[in-house]
Coordinates of C-alpha atoms and ligand atoms in Angstrom, one line a residue:
M483 CA -19.0 -6.7 11.0
A484 CA -17.0 -7.2 7.7
S485 CA -17.9 -10.3 5.8
T486 CA -15.5 -12.9 4.9
A487 CA -15.2 -11.6 1.4
Q488 CA -14.2 -8.2 2.6
R489 CA -11.7 -9.6 5.1
G490 CA -10.0 -12.0 2.6
T491 CA -9.0 -15.7 3.1
W492 CA -5.8 -17.5 2.3
G493 CA -5.2 -19.0 -1.2
S494 CA -4.2 -22.4 0.2
K495 CA -2.8 -24.0 3.2
A496 CA 0.7 -23.4 2.0
G497 CA -0.3 -19.7 1.7
F498 CA -1.6 -19.7 5.2
I499 CA 1.6 -21.3 6.6
L500 CA 3.8 -18.9 4.6
A501 CA 1.9 -15.9 5.9
A502 CA 1.9 -17.1 9.5
S503 CA 5.6 -18.1 9.4
G504 CA 6.2 -14.6 7.8
S505 CA 4.6 -13.1 10.9
A506 CA 6.6 -15.4 13.3
V507 CA 10.1 -15.2 11.5
G508 CA 11.5 -11.8 11.9
L509 CA 13.7 -9.7 14.0
G510 CA 12.6 -11.9 17.0
N511 CA 14.5 -14.8 15.5
I512 CA 17.6 -13.1 14.1
W513 CA 18.1 -10.1 16.2
G514 CA 16.1 -11.0 19.5
F515 CA 17.1 -14.5 20.1
P516 CA 20.8 -14.2 20.0
T517 CA 20.6 -11.0 22.0
Q518 CA 18.5 -12.8 24.7
V519 CA 20.8 -15.8 24.7
G520 CA 23.8 -13.4 25.2
Q521 CA 22.2 -11.8 28.1
G522 CA 20.7 -14.9 29.5
G523 CA 23.9 -16.8 29.9
G524 CA 24.1 -19.0 26.8
A525 CA 22.9 -22.5 26.5
V526 CA 20.8 -22.5 29.6
F527 CA 18.7 -19.8 28.1
V528 CA 18.4 -22.0 25.0
L529 CA 17.1 -24.8 27.0
I530 CA 14.5 -22.9 28.9
Y531 CA 13.4 -21.3 25.5
L532 CA 12.9 -24.7 24.0
A533 CA 10.9 -25.9 27.0
C534 CA 8.6 -22.7 26.8
V535 CA 8.0 -23.2 23.0
L536 CA 7.0 -26.8 23.4
F537 CA 5.0 -26.9 26.6
I538 CA 3.5 -23.4 26.8
C539 CA 3.6 -21.8 23.3
L540 CA 2.7 -24.7 21.0
P541 CA -0.6 -25.4 22.8
I542 CA -1.4 -21.6 23.0
M543 CA -0.7 -21.4 19.2
V544 CA -3.4 -24.1 18.6
A545 CA -5.7 -22.3 21.0
E546 CA -5.3 -19.0 19.2
L547 CA -5.7 -20.5 15.7
V548 CA -8.8 -22.4 16.9
M549 CA -10.4 -19.3 18.4
G550 CA -9.7 -17.2 15.4
R551 CA -11.1 -19.7 12.9
R552 CA -14.3 -20.2 15.0
A553 CA -15.0 -16.6 15.4
Q554 CA -13.7 -15.3 12.0
L555 CA -13.2 -12.0 13.8
D556 CA -10.4 -9.7 15.2
P557 CA -9.3 -10.6 18.8
V558 CA -11.7 -8.4 20.6
G559 CA -14.7 -9.6 18.5
S560 CA -13.6 -13.3 18.9
F561 CA -13.6 -13.1 22.7
T562 CA -17.0 -11.2 22.6
L563 CA -18.6 -13.7 20.1
I564 CA -17.5 -16.8 22.2
R565 CA -18.5 -15.2 25.6
P566 CA -20.9 -12.3 25.0
A567 CA -21.6 -9.9 27.9
S568 CA -18.5 -10.6 29.8
S569 CA -15.2 -8.7 30.3
W570 CA -13.2 -11.2 28.3
W571 CA -13.0 -8.8 25.3
L572 CA -10.4 -6.9 27.4
V573 CA -7.9 -9.7 26.5
G574 CA -8.4 -8.9 22.9
M575 CA -8.0 -5.3 23.6
L576 CA -4.7 -6.0 25.4
G577 CA -3.6 -7.7 22.1
V578 CA -4.5 -4.6 20.1
L579 CA -2.5 -2.4 22.5
A580 CA 0.5 -4.9 22.3
G581 CA 0.4 -4.9 18.6
A582 CA 0.9 -1.1 18.4
G583 CA 3.3 -1.2 21.4
I584 CA 5.6 -3.8 19.9
L585 CA 5.5 -2.2 16.5
S586 CA 6.6 1.0 17.9
F587 CA 10.0 -0.3 18.9
Y588 CA 10.2 -3.0 16.2
S589 CA 10.1 -0.4 13.4
V590 CA 13.1 1.3 14.9
I591 CA 15.1 -1.9 14.8
A592 CA 13.8 -2.7 11.4
G593 CA 15.0 0.8 10.4
W594 CA 18.5 0.0 11.6
S595 CA 18.4 -3.2 9.3
V596 CA 17.4 -1.0 6.4
A597 CA 20.4 1.4 6.9
Y598 CA 22.8 -1.6 7.3
I599 CA 21.9 -2.7 3.8
W600 CA 23.6 0.4 2.6
Y601 CA 26.4 0.2 5.0
A602 CA 27.2 -3.4 4.3
A603 CA 27.0 -2.9 0.5
T604 CA 29.4 0.1 0.6
G605 CA 31.8 -1.6 3.0
A606 CA 31.3 1.3 5.5
V607 CA 31.6 -0.9 8.6
T608 CA 35.2 -2.0 8.9
G609 CA 38.0 -2.3 11.3
D610 CA 38.3 -4.1 14.6
A611 CA 35.7 -5.0 17.1
D612 CA 35.9 -1.6 18.8
A613 CA 35.6 0.3 15.5
I614 CA 32.5 -1.7 14.5
G615 CA 31.0 -1.3 17.8
A616 CA 31.7 2.4 17.7
F617 CA 30.2 2.6 14.3
F618 CA 26.9 1.2 15.6
G619 CA 26.9 3.5 18.6
N620 CA 27.4 6.6 16.4
F621 CA 24.8 5.5 13.9
T622 CA 22.1 4.8 16.5
A623 CA 23.0 8.0 18.5
N624 CA 21.7 9.9 15.3
G625 CA 18.1 10.1 16.6
P626 CA 16.6 12.0 13.7
L627 CA 18.0 9.4 11.3
S628 CA 16.6 6.4 13.4
V629 CA 13.2 8.3 13.4
G630 CA 13.3 8.7 9.6
L631 CA 14.1 5.1 9.1
A632 CA 11.4 4.0 11.4
L633 CA 8.9 6.1 9.5
L634 CA 10.0 4.5 6.2
V635 CA 9.4 1.0 7.7
L636 CA 6.0 2.0 9.0
A637 CA 5.1 3.7 5.8
T638 CA 6.0 0.6 3.8
T639 CA 4.0 -1.6 6.1
A640 CA 1.0 0.7 5.8
T641 CA 1.2 0.5 2.1
V642 CA 1.2 -3.2 2.0
L643 CA -1.8 -3.4 4.4
L644 CA -3.8 -0.9 2.2
G645 CA -3.6 -3.5 -0.6
G646 CA -5.5 -6.1 1.5
V647 CA -4.4 -9.4 3.2
Q648 CA -3.6 -12.0 0.6
S649 CA -1.9 -10.2 -2.3
G650 CA 0.8 -8.6 -0.1
I651 CA 1.8 -11.0 2.6
E652 CA 1.8 -14.4 0.7
R653 CA 3.7 -13.1 -2.2
V654 CA 6.5 -11.5 -0.2
T655 CA 6.9 -14.4 2.1
K656 CA 7.1 -17.0 -0.6
L657 CA 10.2 -15.4 -2.0
M658 CA 11.8 -14.4 1.1
M659 CA 11.7 -17.5 3.3
P660 CA 13.7 -19.9 1.2
A661 CA 16.2 -17.3 0.3
L662 CA 16.7 -16.4 4.1
I663 CA 17.1 -20.0 5.1
A664 CA 19.7 -20.6 2.4
L665 CA 21.7 -17.5 3.4
L666 CA 21.6 -18.3 7.1
L667 CA 22.9 -21.9 6.3
I668 CA 25.8 -20.6 4.4
L669 CA 26.6 -18.1 7.1
A670 CA 26.3 -20.8 9.8
I671 CA 28.7 -23.0 7.9
R672 CA 31.2 -20.2 7.4
A673 CA 31.0 -19.2 11.1
A674 CA 31.7 -22.8 12.2
T675 CA 35.0 -22.7 10.4
L676 CA 36.3 -19.5 12.0
P677 CA 39.0 -19.7 14.7
G678 CA 37.3 -19.5 18.1
A679 CA 34.1 -21.1 16.7
A680 CA 34.4 -24.0 19.1
E681 CA 34.4 -21.7 22.2
G682 CA 31.3 -20.0 20.7
L683 CA 29.5 -23.4 20.2
T684 CA 30.3 -24.6 23.8
Y685 CA 28.8 -21.2 25.1
Y686 CA 25.7 -21.8 22.9
L687 CA 25.2 -25.5 23.6
R688 CA 26.6 -26.4 27.0
P689 CA 24.3 -25.1 29.8
D690 CA 25.6 -23.5 32.9
F691 CA 22.7 -24.9 35.2
S692 CA 23.4 -22.3 38.0
R693 CA 21.2 -19.9 36.0
L694 CA 18.4 -22.4 35.5
L695 CA 16.2 -20.8 38.2
D696 CA 17.3 -17.2 37.7
P697 CA 13.9 -15.4 37.6
S698 CA 15.0 -12.8 35.0
V699 CA 16.3 -15.6 32.7
L700 CA 13.0 -17.6 33.0
N701 CA 11.0 -14.4 32.3
A702 CA 13.1 -13.4 29.3
A703 CA 13.0 -16.9 27.7
L704 CA 9.2 -17.0 28.1
G705 CA 8.8 -13.5 26.8
Q706 CA 11.1 -14.2 23.9
A707 CA 9.2 -17.4 22.9
F708 CA 5.9 -15.5 22.9
F709 CA 7.4 -12.6 20.9
S710 CA 9.2 -14.9 18.4
L711 CA 6.0 -17.0 17.7
S712 CA 3.8 -13.9 17.5
L713 CA 1.7 -15.2 20.3
G714 CA -0.3 -13.7 23.3
M715 CA -1.6 -10.7 21.4
G716 CA -4.1 -12.1 19.0
A717 CA -1.8 -12.0 15.8
M718 CA -2.1 -15.8 15.3
L719 CA -5.8 -15.5 16.3
T720 CA -6.3 -13.0 13.5
Y721 CA -4.5 -15.3 11.1
G722 CA -6.6 -18.1 12.2
S723 CA -9.7 -16.1 11.4
Y724 CA -8.5 -16.2 7.8
L725 CA -7.9 -20.0 7.8
S726 CA -10.2 -22.2 5.8
K727 CA -12.4 -24.7 7.7
H728 CA -10.9 -27.4 5.4
E729 CA -7.4 -27.1 6.7
S730 CA -5.8 -28.8 9.7
I731 CA -5.1 -26.3 12.4
I732 CA -2.6 -28.7 14.1
T733 CA -0.5 -29.2 11.0
A734 CA -0.4 -25.5 10.5
A735 CA 0.6 -24.8 14.1
L736 CA 3.4 -27.5 14.0
W737 CA 4.8 -26.0 10.9
V738 CA 5.0 -22.5 12.1
V739 CA 6.5 -23.4 15.3
A740 CA 9.1 -25.7 13.8
L741 CA 10.1 -23.2 11.1
D742 CA 10.2 -20.3 13.6
T743 CA 12.3 -22.2 16.1
S744 CA 14.8 -23.6 13.6
M745 CA 15.4 -20.1 12.3
A746 CA 16.2 -18.8 15.8
L747 CA 18.4 -21.7 16.6
L748 CA 20.2 -21.2 13.2
A749 CA 20.8 -17.4 14.1
G750 CA 22.6 -18.6 17.2
F751 CA 24.8 -21.0 15.1
I752 CA 25.9 -17.9 13.2
I753 CA 26.3 -15.3 16.0
F754 CA 28.1 -17.2 18.7
P755 CA 30.8 -18.9 16.8
S756 CA 31.6 -15.7 14.9
G757 CA 31.3 -13.6 18.0
F758 CA 33.8 -15.7 19.9
S759 CA 36.2 -15.5 16.9
I760 CA 36.5 -11.8 17.9
E761 CA 39.2 -10.9 20.5
G762 CA 37.6 -10.1 23.9
F763 CA 34.1 -10.7 22.8
D764 CA 31.5 -10.6 25.7
P765 CA 28.1 -11.8 24.5
S766 CA 26.3 -10.2 27.4
A767 CA 27.7 -6.7 26.8
S768 CA 26.5 -5.8 23.4
G769 CA 22.7 -5.7 24.1
P770 CA 20.6 -4.7 21.1
G771 CA 23.7 -4.0 19.0
L772 CA 24.9 -7.6 19.2
I773 CA 24.1 -8.8 15.6
F774 CA 25.2 -5.4 14.2
A775 CA 28.5 -5.6 15.8
V776 CA 29.2 -9.3 15.1
L777 CA 27.9 -9.8 11.6
P778 CA 29.9 -7.2 9.7
R779 CA 33.0 -9.0 10.8
L780 CA 31.7 -12.3 9.6
F781 CA 30.9 -10.8 6.2
A782 CA 34.4 -9.5 6.0
T783 CA 35.8 -13.1 6.2
L784 CA 33.7 -14.1 3.1
P785 CA 34.6 -13.7 -0.5
G786 CA 32.2 -11.1 -1.8
G787 CA 31.4 -10.1 1.7
Q788 CA 29.8 -6.8 0.8
L789 CA 27.3 -8.6 -1.4
F790 CA 26.6 -11.2 1.3
G791 CA 26.2 -8.4 3.8
A792 CA 23.8 -6.4 1.7
A793 CA 21.8 -9.6 0.8
F794 CA 21.5 -10.5 4.5
F795 CA 20.2 -7.2 5.5
I796 CA 17.9 -7.1 2.6
L797 CA 16.4 -10.4 3.7
L798 CA 16.3 -9.4 7.4
T799 CA 14.5 -6.2 6.4
M800 CA 12.0 -8.3 4.5
A801 CA 11.6 -10.7 7.3
A802 CA 10.9 -7.9 9.6
L803 CA 8.4 -6.3 7.2
T804 CA 6.3 -9.5 7.1
S805 CA 6.2 -9.3 10.9
T806 CA 5.4 -5.6 11.0
I807 CA 2.5 -6.3 8.6
S808 CA 0.9 -8.8 11.1
L809 CA 1.8 -6.4 14.0
L810 CA -0.2 -3.6 12.4
E811 CA -2.9 -6.0 11.1
V812 CA -4.1 -6.7 14.7
P813 CA -5.2 -3.2 15.6
V814 CA -6.2 -2.4 11.9
A815 CA -8.5 -5.6 11.8
H816 CA -10.0 -4.4 15.2
F817 CA -10.9 -1.0 14.0
I818 CA -12.4 -2.5 10.8
D819 CA -14.4 -5.2 12.5
A820 CA -15.5 -3.4 15.7
H821 CA -15.9 0.2 14.6
Q822 CA -16.6 -0.3 10.9
W823 CA -13.8 1.9 9.8
T824 CA -12.7 1.6 6.3
R825 CA -9.3 -0.3 5.9
R826 CA -7.8 3.1 4.7
K827 CA -8.9 5.1 7.8
A828 CA -7.8 2.2 10.1
V829 CA -4.4 1.9 8.5
L830 CA -3.7 5.6 8.4
L831 CA -4.8 6.4 12.0
V832 CA -3.2 3.4 13.6
T833 CA 0.2 3.9 11.7
T834 CA 0.3 7.6 12.8
G835 CA -0.3 6.6 16.4
V836 CA 2.4 3.9 16.3
F837 CA 4.8 6.4 14.7
L838 CA 4.4 8.9 17.6
L839 CA 5.1 6.1 20.0
A840 CA 8.2 5.1 18.0
I841 CA 9.8 8.4 18.3
P842 CA 11.1 8.1 21.9
S843 CA 12.4 4.6 21.1
A844 CA 14.3 6.0 18.1
L845 CA 15.7 8.9 20.1
G846 CA 16.9 7.0 23.2
N847 CA 20.1 5.2 21.8
G848 CA 22.7 7.9 22.3
A849 CA 24.6 8.3 25.5
V850 CA 22.8 11.4 26.5
G851 CA 19.1 12.5 26.6
V852 CA 16.1 11.7 28.7
F853 CA 15.0 8.6 26.5
S854 CA 18.4 6.9 26.7
R855 CA 18.2 6.6 30.6
L856 CA 14.8 7.1 31.9
P857 CA 14.7 8.8 35.3
G858 CA 14.0 6.2 38.1
I859 CA 14.1 3.3 35.7
G860 CA 17.8 3.4 34.3
V861 CA 17.2 1.9 31.0
D862 CA 16.4 3.4 27.5
F863 CA 12.9 3.8 26.2
L864 CA 13.3 1.1 23.5
T865 CA 14.4 -1.5 26.2
L866 CA 11.5 -0.5 28.5
M867 CA 9.1 -1.0 25.7
A868 CA 10.5 -4.4 24.8
T869 CA 10.4 -5.5 28.4
I870 CA 6.9 -4.4 29.0
W871 CA 5.4 -5.9 25.9
N872 CA 7.4 -9.0 25.4
N873 CA 8.1 -10.1 28.9
F874 CA 4.9 -9.2 30.5
A875 CA 2.0 -8.3 28.1
L876 CA 2.5 -11.2 25.8
P877 CA 2.7 -13.9 28.4
V878 CA -0.2 -12.5 30.3
G879 CA -2.2 -12.4 27.0
G880 CA -1.3 -16.0 26.5
L881 CA -2.1 -17.0 30.0
L882 CA -5.5 -15.4 29.7
T883 CA -6.2 -17.1 26.3
A884 CA -5.3 -20.4 27.9
V885 CA -7.7 -19.9 30.8
F886 CA -10.3 -18.7 28.4
V887 CA -10.1 -21.7 25.9
G888 CA -9.5 -24.2 28.7
W889 CA -12.1 -23.2 31.2
V890 CA -14.5 -20.6 29.8
W891 CA -15.1 -21.7 26.2
R892 CA -14.0 -25.2 27.3
V893 CA -11.8 -27.7 25.4
D894 CA -14.5 -29.8 23.8
Q895 CA -15.8 -26.9 21.8
A896 CA -12.1 -26.2 20.7
I897 CA -11.5 -29.8 19.9
E898 CA -14.7 -29.8 17.8
E899 CA -13.5 -26.8 15.8
V900 CA -10.0 -28.5 15.3
E901 CA -11.7 -31.6 13.9
L902 CA -13.9 -29.8 11.5
H903 CA -11.6 -30.5 8.6
G904 CA -12.5 -34.2 9.1
A905 CA -9.6 -35.8 10.9
P906 CA -9.3 -36.5 14.7
F907 CA -7.1 -34.1 16.8
P908 CA -4.1 -36.3 17.5
A909 CA -3.0 -35.3 20.9
R910 CA -6.3 -34.0 22.2
R911 CA -5.9 -35.2 25.9
L912 CA -2.3 -33.9 26.2
W913 CA -3.3 -30.6 24.6
S914 CA -6.2 -30.3 27.1
V915 CA -4.0 -30.9 30.1
L916 CA -1.4 -28.4 28.8
I917 CA -3.9 -25.6 28.0
R918 CA -5.9 -26.1 31.2
Y919 CA -3.2 -26.8 33.8
V920 CA 0.3 -26.5 32.5
C921 CA 0.2 -23.1 30.6
P922 CA -1.7 -21.2 33.2
A923 CA 0.3 -22.6 36.1
A924 CA 3.8 -22.1 34.4
I925 CA 3.1 -18.6 33.0
S926 CA 1.7 -17.4 36.4
V927 CA 4.7 -18.9 38.4
I928 CA 7.2 -17.2 36.1
I929 CA 5.5 -13.8 35.9
V930 CA 4.9 -13.7 39.7
Y931 CA 8.5 -14.9 40.3
A932 CA 9.9 -12.2 37.9
V933 CA 7.7 -9.4 39.5
V934 CA 8.6 -10.1 43.1
S935 CA 12.3 -10.3 42.2
L936 CA 12.3 -7.0 40.2
Ligands
PFF1289 N1 7.2 -12.8 15.7 C1 7.9 -11.6 15.2 C2 9.4 -11.8 15.3 O1 9.9 -12.8 15.8 O2 10.1 -10.9 14.8 C3 7.5 -10.4 16.1 C4 6.0 -10.4 16.2 C5 5.2 -10.2 15.1 C6 5.5 -10.4 17.5 C7 3.8 -10.2 15.2 C8 4.1 -10.4 17.7 C9 3.3 -10.4 16.5 F1 2.0 -10.3 16.6

């Protein structure tokens, strides 16, 4: 077992919040959220998403941070320490697998963002909506290019992790987060003034309640909330293990959830008004290409659009990197803690494994080829990966974490850990009810409902 000194701790609470937000804010907010809103029917998805964040994910965020801080170990070690000689460590193992699985497709999309830095800066993506869509289609159909870009993202992530925890993540995030917020605000204001913006805002904000109980919408919103908040796979648990006993877990959790959710909502305020300003725009049709199809048109309407475009994709890439770092850290921390591997060996071996799994996701985006339409399933490999890990593995991980903290470890133990820094846990009764009853029941119902209606 590595000592605290070997594992590292955060420099300060601000450092922890920055790092945990760096994990949470990423492609999930800016690429994933608008894409899911587009496929989930607009405002109704937003509403369900917010309910999931507040009533399911926030309590689970607290639970993960508490477990991590108590055990000071990776997910597998934490479950084992709190409940030795039981099978609960398997939940941690699911998280280790989910970290690698998510990173495999995430690195492909982050690679697209890298390429778009160049395309935006050189003004390569121009023309009408069809031309911009076709550009993205041709670009992603180049499998070897997508593989190379994913490798670049993974290699960069691995390099940061080799340098240890604190020095890398805190510093990058401190610069990136304010710049990203400022740029998103500018883009949202510009988007609101485009012709057609009102229609986009209506789509984004006025719910069509007929889809409220659509099982696929409920499942997608739940999965997206877990994915965006880096929950259900032990990432926040791992971050909690680096959190000092003097800090308030509740304040940290609230900050991370508020920041992450605001960034996702802000991304929607950019994509939908500018999308609807394009003739014949159908938000449900674009899939993973949505932001790559809409944003270049928005940049073109700005003075110095090429510069804005390049800056945007640089920041998106940085936001993605602070998330890939935490995705890779979960399996890496596991092999360091549980198998006494050196950090170097863990980083190299896990990154290689993830890269091999990333290849089919990178190759599946052309119109032809086995990975673009899997036999018997009908979707591409990347979409399959995203569905398995985000919509099922993360919520199931969250469900089991809630049951573990609420019923096995028991809430009074968790509350004691929360109150260690010397102040009472403000909504302890409410949190106990949510973690013991609401989270397990709501997640089970949504998952079962989604599976039976597949
Ligand atoms: N939360 C990240 C995003 O929204 O892009 C993705 C992610 C990072 C998910 C880390 C899970 C995780 F452990």
